[in-house]
Each structure stands twice: as structure tokens, then as C-alpha cells.
Amino acid sequence: AQTVTQSQPEMSVQEAETVTLSCTYDTSESDYYLFWYKQPPSRQMILVIRQEAYKQQNATENRFSVNFQKAAKSFSLKISDSQLGDAAMYFCAYRSSNQFYFGTGTSLTVIP
Amino acid sequence: NAGVTQTPKFRILKIGQSMTLQCTQDMNHNYMYWYRQDPGMGLKLIYYSVGAGITDKGEVPNGYNVSRSTTEDFPLRLELAAPSQTSVYFCASSYSIGRETQYFGPGTRLLVL
């Protein structure tokens, strides 16, 4: 069965600094997609970034980038120049075929 | 553009009662999903649909039923509510199954007592 593990329940970062959130996954599939979602206190899920497993190049979206290590089944999220608005729960997610699996989340605090 | 809407926002059910959680999207998306999120946990897929008339089970389908008679609507039915179904329920939709973005509704908080 596919599983997604986020080993950091909580993280904190100083405003304007860089933080990395970890995610590992377990799968026997070769074709899949990986995502990071942000969930602010409003509980709405917001897509931050996505990565196709067949692409070797790491995805980037403005201040957000990933370090995708396919062999190690690792998919970490780097947030650069952290802002107060980045404070939220962050979920790593895996998709293969039509099934989605989410990690348990990392709560990110941004310290002014 | 409303996106994905869910009703109700909050509901208290007694054990054994039934209810339907409504989900509607106005983006003409083919794919729709129902998730539950338990406290301190990630989302778990309950059911999904790839188009009108087509539904399939996700990771945790027991105790739930769905239907998809139109592209816009994807209701989730709880037939005999149990305390284990206390959770926050999210509906989501996406246009395709490729590099898609899932658009989430605001969630329905359900408490079964």
C-alpha cells in the first residue's frame, strides 16, 4: 500500500529565512505525482507545488521549490524568504492512478 | 465563479441517523473527490468520480455512498452515522487526472454523538 510520511509534526522559521519540510513516500509504482498542499486556519486546501515522477528537474513556484529524490522516495519542500502568510499546515500528497494519499501534515510557524 | 461549494458547514448527528453532504462545482470538472480529515491527520480519500455516472472507492469507503448524476454535483451519503465518522469532510474537483490542481471546498464539520 502507498504511504506518505511527514516526520516533522511542527516546524518554525524566522521571517525572511528558509525552511525545509520533509516528506517520504512508499510506492511500487513508476508513474505518479507528488504535491504539497497548504491548509491555513480557514481549512481550505491550497495547492503549493506539484512534481511529476518522470521529470528529473525539481519543480519551483516562486519562493517554493522541491527536492525530489526518486530513488530515495523523498520529496521535501523548501520555502525561501518565509513570510507571515506562509504559516499553515502543510500536507505532502501522492497520487497514482485515481488514488490520492496524504501525509499527516507539518504545522509551520513563522516568527516575526 | 463560486468554485467548489459544500453544504452544510457544520452538522451534529445522532448515532444511527442519516444525512447527505452536498458538493457542487461550477468549473465543468470531470473529476470529483470526497475526503475526510480527522483531527491532527491528513486527508483520506473516501470516494471519487471520473465523470457523471462513474464512481469508485477510495481508501476509506465503508459507511458511505455516493452518486454522480450530473457533472456539477457529487453528494456523499451517510446511512447510519457512527461516532467514528466524526470528522471534517472535504469535497474537491479537478479537470483532468494529469498535472491537475485539485480545487477544494471549504469543508463540512460533522459531529456524531
CSV table of C-alpha atoms in Angstrom, one decimal:
chain,number,residue,atom,x,y,z
A,1,ALA,CA,0.0,0.0,0.0
A,2,GLN,CA,1.1,3.5,-0.7
A,3,THR,CA,2.0,5.6,2.3
A,4,VAL,CA,3.1,9.2,2.8
A,5,THR,CA,5.2,10.1,5.9
A,6,GLN,CA,5.9,13.5,7.2
A,7,SER,CA,8.2,13.1,10.2
A,8,GLN,CA,8.1,16.7,11.4
A,9,PRO,CA,4.8,17.5,13.1
A,10,GLU,CA,5.9,21.1,13.8
A,11,MET,CA,8.4,23.4,12.4
A,12,SER,CA,9.2,27.1,12.9
A,13,VAL,CA,11.2,29.6,10.9
A,14,GLN,CA,12.1,33.2,11.3
A,15,GLU,CA,10.6,35.6,8.9
A,16,ALA,CA,12.7,36.0,5.7
A,17,GLU,CA,14.6,32.8,6.5
A,18,THR,CA,14.5,29.5,4.7
A,19,VAL,CA,12.8,26.3,5.9
A,20,THR,CA,12.6,22.8,4.5
A,21,LEU,CA,9.7,20.4,5.2
A,22,SER,CA,10.4,16.7,4.8
A,23,CYS,CA,8.2,14.1,3.1
A,24,THR,CA,8.9,10.4,2.2
A,25,TYR,CA,6.6,8.0,0.5
A,26,ASP,CA,6.4,4.4,-0.3
A,27,THR,CA,5.3,3.0,-3.6
A,28,SER,CA,5.9,0.3,-6.1
A,29,GLU,CA,4.5,2.4,-9.0
A,30,SER,CA,6.7,4.1,-11.6
A,31,ASP,CA,4.2,6.7,-12.7
A,32,TYR,CA,2.9,9.0,-10.1
A,33,TYR,CA,2.6,12.6,-9.0
A,34,LEU,CA,3.6,14.4,-5.8
A,35,PHE,CA,2.1,17.5,-4.3
A,36,TRP,CA,2.4,19.9,-1.5
A,37,TYR,CA,-0.8,21.5,-0.2
A,38,LYS,CA,-1.1,24.3,2.3
A,39,GLN,CA,-4.0,24.4,4.8
A,40,PRO,CA,-4.4,27.7,6.6
A,41,PRO,CA,-6.7,28.1,9.6
A,42,SER,CA,-9.7,28.6,7.2
A,43,ARG,CA,-9.2,24.8,6.4
A,44,GLN,CA,-9.2,25.4,2.7
A,45,MET,CA,-6.6,23.2,0.9
A,46,ILE,CA,-4.4,25.2,-1.4
A,47,LEU,CA,-2.0,23.7,-3.9
A,48,VAL,CA,1.5,24.9,-3.4
A,49,ILE,CA,3.5,22.9,-5.9
A,50,ARG,CA,3.4,19.6,-7.8
A,51,GLN,CA,6.0,17.2,-9.3
A,52,GLU,CA,5.7,14.5,-11.9
A,53,ALA,CA,7.7,11.5,-11.1
A,54,TYR,CA,9.0,11.1,-14.6
A,55,LYS,CA,10.6,14.6,-14.5
A,56,GLN,CA,14.1,14.8,-13.1
A,57,GLN,CA,14.0,18.5,-12.8
A,58,ASN,CA,12.8,19.8,-9.5
A,59,ALA,CA,9.6,21.9,-9.6
A,60,THR,CA,9.7,25.5,-8.5
A,61,GLU,CA,7.0,28.1,-7.9
A,62,ASN,CA,8.3,31.5,-6.9
A,63,ARG,CA,9.6,31.1,-3.3
A,64,PHE,CA,8.6,27.4,-3.1
A,65,SER,CA,10.8,24.6,-4.5
A,66,VAL,CA,11.1,20.9,-4.0
A,67,ASN,CA,14.0,18.5,-3.7
A,68,PHE,CA,12.7,15.3,-5.4
A,69,GLN,CA,14.8,12.3,-4.9
A,70,LYS,CA,13.0,9.4,-6.7
A,71,ALA,CA,15.4,6.6,-5.7
A,72,ALA,CA,15.2,7.6,-2.1
A,73,LYS,CA,11.4,8.3,-2.4
A,74,SER,CA,11.9,11.7,-0.8
A,75,PHE,CA,10.0,14.9,-1.7
A,76,SER,CA,10.9,17.9,0.5
A,77,LEU,CA,9.6,21.4,0.2
A,78,LYS,CA,11.8,24.4,0.6
A,79,ILE,CA,10.3,27.8,1.4
A,80,SER,CA,12.6,30.7,0.8
A,81,ASP,CA,12.2,34.2,2.3
A,82,SER,CA,9.5,33.0,4.6
A,83,GLN,CA,6.5,35.3,5.1
A,84,LEU,CA,4.0,35.6,7.9
A,85,GLY,CA,1.3,34.4,5.4
A,86,ASP,CA,3.2,31.1,5.0
A,87,ALA,CA,2.1,30.0,8.5
A,88,ALA,CA,-0.2,27.0,8.0
A,89,MET,CA,-0.4,23.2,8.0
A,90,TYR,CA,1.5,21.7,5.0
A,91,PHE,CA,0.5,18.4,3.6
A,92,CYS,CA,2.5,16.2,1.3
A,93,ALA,CA,0.4,14.1,-1.1
A,94,TYR,CA,0.9,11.3,-3.6
A,95,ARG,CA,-1.2,10.3,-6.5
A,96,SER,CA,-1.1,7.3,-8.6
A,97,SER,CA,-4.0,6.3,-11.0
A,98,ASN,CA,-7.0,7.9,-9.4
A,99,GLN,CA,-6.0,7.4,-5.8
A,100,PHE,CA,-4.6,10.1,-3.5
A,101,TYR,CA,-2.7,9.7,-0.3
A,102,PHE,CA,-1.9,12.4,2.2
A,103,GLY,CA,0.7,12.7,4.9
A,104,THR,CA,-0.3,13.7,8.5
A,105,GLY,CA,1.0,17.3,8.0
A,106,THR,CA,3.6,19.7,9.3
A,107,SER,CA,2.5,22.8,11.2
A,108,LEU,CA,4.7,25.7,10.2
A,109,THR,CA,5.0,28.7,12.5
A,110,VAL,CA,6.6,31.9,11.1
A,111,ILE,CA,8.3,34.0,13.8
A,112,PRO,CA,8.3,37.8,13.1
B,1,ASN,CA,-17.1,32.0,-10.0
B,2,ALA,CA,-18.0,30.0,-6.9
B,3,GLY,CA,-15.6,27.1,-7.4
B,4,VAL,CA,-16.5,24.2,-5.1
B,5,THR,CA,-19.2,24.7,-2.6
B,6,GLN,CA,-20.3,22.4,0.2
B,7,THR,CA,-23.3,22.4,2.5
B,8,PRO,CA,-23.8,22.3,5.4
B,9,LYS,CA,-20.8,23.9,7.0
B,10,PHE,CA,-21.5,22.1,10.3
B,11,ARG,CA,-23.8,19.4,11.5
B,12,ILE,CA,-24.5,17.4,14.6
B,13,LEU,CA,-25.9,13.9,14.1
B,14,LYS,CA,-27.1,11.3,16.5
B,15,ILE,CA,-25.9,7.8,16.2
B,16,GLY,CA,-27.9,5.9,13.5
B,17,GLN,CA,-29.2,9.0,11.8
B,18,SER,CA,-28.6,9.6,8.1
B,19,MET,CA,-27.6,12.6,6.1
B,20,THR,CA,-26.3,13.8,2.8
B,21,LEU,CA,-23.3,16.2,2.4
B,22,GLN,CA,-23.8,18.3,-0.7
B,23,CYS,CA,-21.0,19.3,-3.1
B,24,THR,CA,-21.3,21.3,-6.2
B,25,GLN,CA,-18.7,22.7,-8.6
B,26,ASP,CA,-19.2,25.2,-11.4
B,27,MET,CA,-15.9,24.7,-13.2
B,28,ASN,CA,-17.1,21.8,-15.5
B,29,HIS,CA,-14.6,19.5,-13.9
B,30,ASN,CA,-14.8,15.8,-14.8
B,31,TYR,CA,-13.1,14.6,-11.6
B,32,MET,CA,-14.6,15.0,-8.1
B,33,TYR,CA,-13.4,13.6,-4.8
B,34,TRP,CA,-14.6,13.2,-1.2
B,35,TYR,CA,-12.0,13.2,1.6
B,36,ARG,CA,-12.3,13.1,5.4
B,37,GLN,CA,-9.8,14.7,7.7
B,38,ASP,CA,-9.6,13.5,11.3
B,39,PRO,CA,-8.0,15.8,14.0
B,40,GLY,CA,-4.3,16.0,13.5
B,41,MET,CA,-4.3,13.8,10.5
B,42,GLY,CA,-4.0,14.1,6.8
B,43,LEU,CA,-6.9,13.6,4.3
B,44,LYS,CA,-8.1,10.2,3.4
B,45,LEU,CA,-9.9,9.6,0.1
B,46,ILE,CA,-13.4,8.2,0.6
B,47,TYR,CA,-14.8,8.1,-3.0
B,48,TYR,CA,-14.1,9.7,-6.3
B,49,SER,CA,-15.8,10.1,-9.6
B,50,VAL,CA,-14.3,10.4,-13.1
B,51,GLY,CA,-17.5,11.7,-14.7
B,52,ALA,CA,-21.2,11.6,-14.5
B,53,GLY,CA,-22.4,8.1,-13.7
B,54,ILE,CA,-19.0,6.8,-12.7
B,55,THR,CA,-17.8,6.5,-9.2
B,56,ASP,CA,-15.2,4.4,-7.4
B,57,LYS,CA,-14.0,3.7,-3.9
B,58,GLY,CA,-11.0,5.4,-2.3
B,59,GLU,CA,-9.1,4.4,0.8
B,60,VAL,CA,-11.9,4.5,3.4
B,61,PRO,CA,-15.3,4.0,1.7
B,62,ASN,CA,-17.1,1.9,4.4
B,63,GLY,CA,-20.2,3.6,5.8
B,64,TYR,CA,-20.5,6.0,2.9
B,65,ASN,CA,-22.2,6.1,-0.5
B,66,VAL,CA,-22.0,8.5,-3.4
B,67,SER,CA,-23.7,9.2,-6.7
B,68,ARG,CA,-22.9,11.4,-9.6
B,69,SER,CA,-25.9,12.1,-11.8
B,70,THR,CA,-24.6,15.4,-13.2
B,71,THR,CA,-21.1,16.8,-13.8
B,72,GLU,CA,-21.7,19.5,-11.2
B,73,ASP,CA,-22.9,17.6,-8.2
B,74,PHE,CA,-21.3,14.8,-6.1
B,75,PRO,CA,-23.3,14.2,-2.9
B,76,LEU,CA,-21.9,12.0,-0.1
B,77,ARG,CA,-24.4,9.9,1.8
B,78,LEU,CA,-24.0,8.6,5.4
B,79,GLU,CA,-26.6,6.0,6.0
B,80,LEU,CA,-26.1,5.0,9.7
B,81,ALA,CA,-24.0,7.6,11.4
B,82,ALA,CA,-21.4,6.3,13.9
B,83,PRO,CA,-19.1,8.2,16.2
B,84,SER,CA,-16.1,7.1,14.1
B,85,GLN,CA,-17.5,9.3,11.3
B,86,THR,CA,-16.9,12.4,13.3
B,87,SER,CA,-14.6,14.3,11.0
B,88,VAL,CA,-14.2,17.2,8.6
B,89,TYR,CA,-15.3,16.3,5.1
B,90,PHE,CA,-13.8,18.0,2.1
B,91,CYS,CA,-15.0,17.8,-1.5
B,92,ALA,CA,-12.6,18.6,-4.3
B,93,SER,CA,-12.7,18.6,-8.1
B,94,SER,CA,-10.2,18.7,-10.9
B,95,TYR,CA,-10.4,19.0,-14.7
B,96,SER,CA,-8.2,16.0,-15.5
B,97,ILE,CA,-6.1,13.4,-13.9
B,98,GLY,CA,-2.8,14.6,-15.3
B,99,ARG,CA,-0.9,17.5,-13.8
B,100,GLU,CA,-4.1,18.7,-12.3
B,101,THR,CA,-4.8,21.0,-9.5
B,102,GLN,CA,-7.5,19.9,-7.1
B,103,TYR,CA,-9.8,22.6,-6.0
B,104,PHE,CA,-11.2,22.1,-2.6
B,105,GLY,CA,-14.4,23.2,-1.0
B,106,PRO,CA,-14.4,24.9,2.4
B,107,GLY,CA,-15.3,21.6,4.3
B,108,THR,CA,-18.2,20.3,6.3
B,109,ARG,CA,-17.6,19.6,10.0
B,110,LEU,CA,-19.6,16.6,11.2
B,111,LEU,CA,-20.1,15.6,14.8
B,112,VAL,CA,-21.8,12.3,15.6
B,113,LEU,CA,-22.9,11.9,19.2
